[in-house]
Amino acid sequence: QGRWRKGLWVVYRRKMADWMMSVGAADVVAALILGCFCVIWFTHIIALFYGRIKLHRAPPQAFLIKTEVPGVSILKPLTGMDPNLRSNLETFFKLDYPKFEILFCVQDNGDPVIDLLEQLKKEFPSVPCQIFVGGERVGINPKINNLMPGYQASQFPLIWVCDSGIRGMRTIPNLYRN
């Protein structure tokens, strides 16, 4: 019986040696490429499952009922009247966020947008907002110069600069609400 096993082993080794001698360099390269592809494919499958398990969870309850939120100062540089300016500005007055202020920065005293801003201030008296006319020269960019008085008067640590064509979305700040 030991001889029979030894004979099988010899036959197996000879067949493997014959097979390895018949394999060319192209076959080895093809096998390596296939092996690399399988490893990469397997890694992607693991990453998909891991992402599905770890990243697609509901946020913890403590995050959803967070009551202390950082305040946001919204800086809006304005010059002239845009077609949808009123509706765009109203979206910022209707934000559902507990602590924010709107700082309007207008370049000229005679700009027609000032009348619109005064109307909006009267329509939404509960929203803290200020109008700054005239800029402060701090560089070569006129928009930055226009924003400087509002930036210096901002009360909150977070600054959100957005142009007149940007609309505020009511649902974004709801992450911080109960």
Short mmCIF file of C-alpha atoms in Angstrom, two decimals, residues 5 10-11 17 33 42 45 52 61-62 83-85 98 106 108 112 115 132 135-136 146 163 173:
data_model
loop_
_atom_site.label_atom_id
_atom_site.label_comp_id
_atom_site.label_asym_id
_atom_site.label_seq_id
_atom_site.Cartn_x
_atom_site.Cartn_y
_atom_site.Cartn_z
CA ARG A 5 0.91 5.85 -2.68
CA VAL A 10 5.45 10.11 -8.67
CA VAL A 11 2.80 10.04 -11.38
CA ALA A 17 6.00 18.88 -14.36
CA ILE A 33 -4.17 39.23 -14.73
CA PHE A 42 -13.58 40.74 -4.33
CA ILE A 45 -17.73 43.54 -3.23
CA ARG A 52 -24.02 49.53 2.90
CA GLN A 61 -30.85 60.19 17.88
CA ALA A 62 -28.49 62.49 19.78
CA PRO A 83 -35.35 89.02 -12.48
CA ASN A 84 -35.99 86.66 -9.52
CA LEU A 85 -34.27 88.67 -6.82
CA PRO A 98 -32.70 78.79 14.97
CA VAL A 106 -24.82 97.02 -1.39
CA ASP A 108 -24.06 102.31 -3.99
CA PRO A 112 -32.73 100.25 -6.43
CA ASP A 115 -35.89 99.73 -1.52
CA PHE A 132 -24.54 97.87 4.58
CA GLY A 135 -17.56 98.80 0.80
CA GLU A 136 -14.14 98.98 2.32
CA ASN A 146 -18.31 95.21 -0.96
CA ASP A 163 -24.87 85.78 -4.49
CA PRO A 173 -31.15 73.19 8.41
#
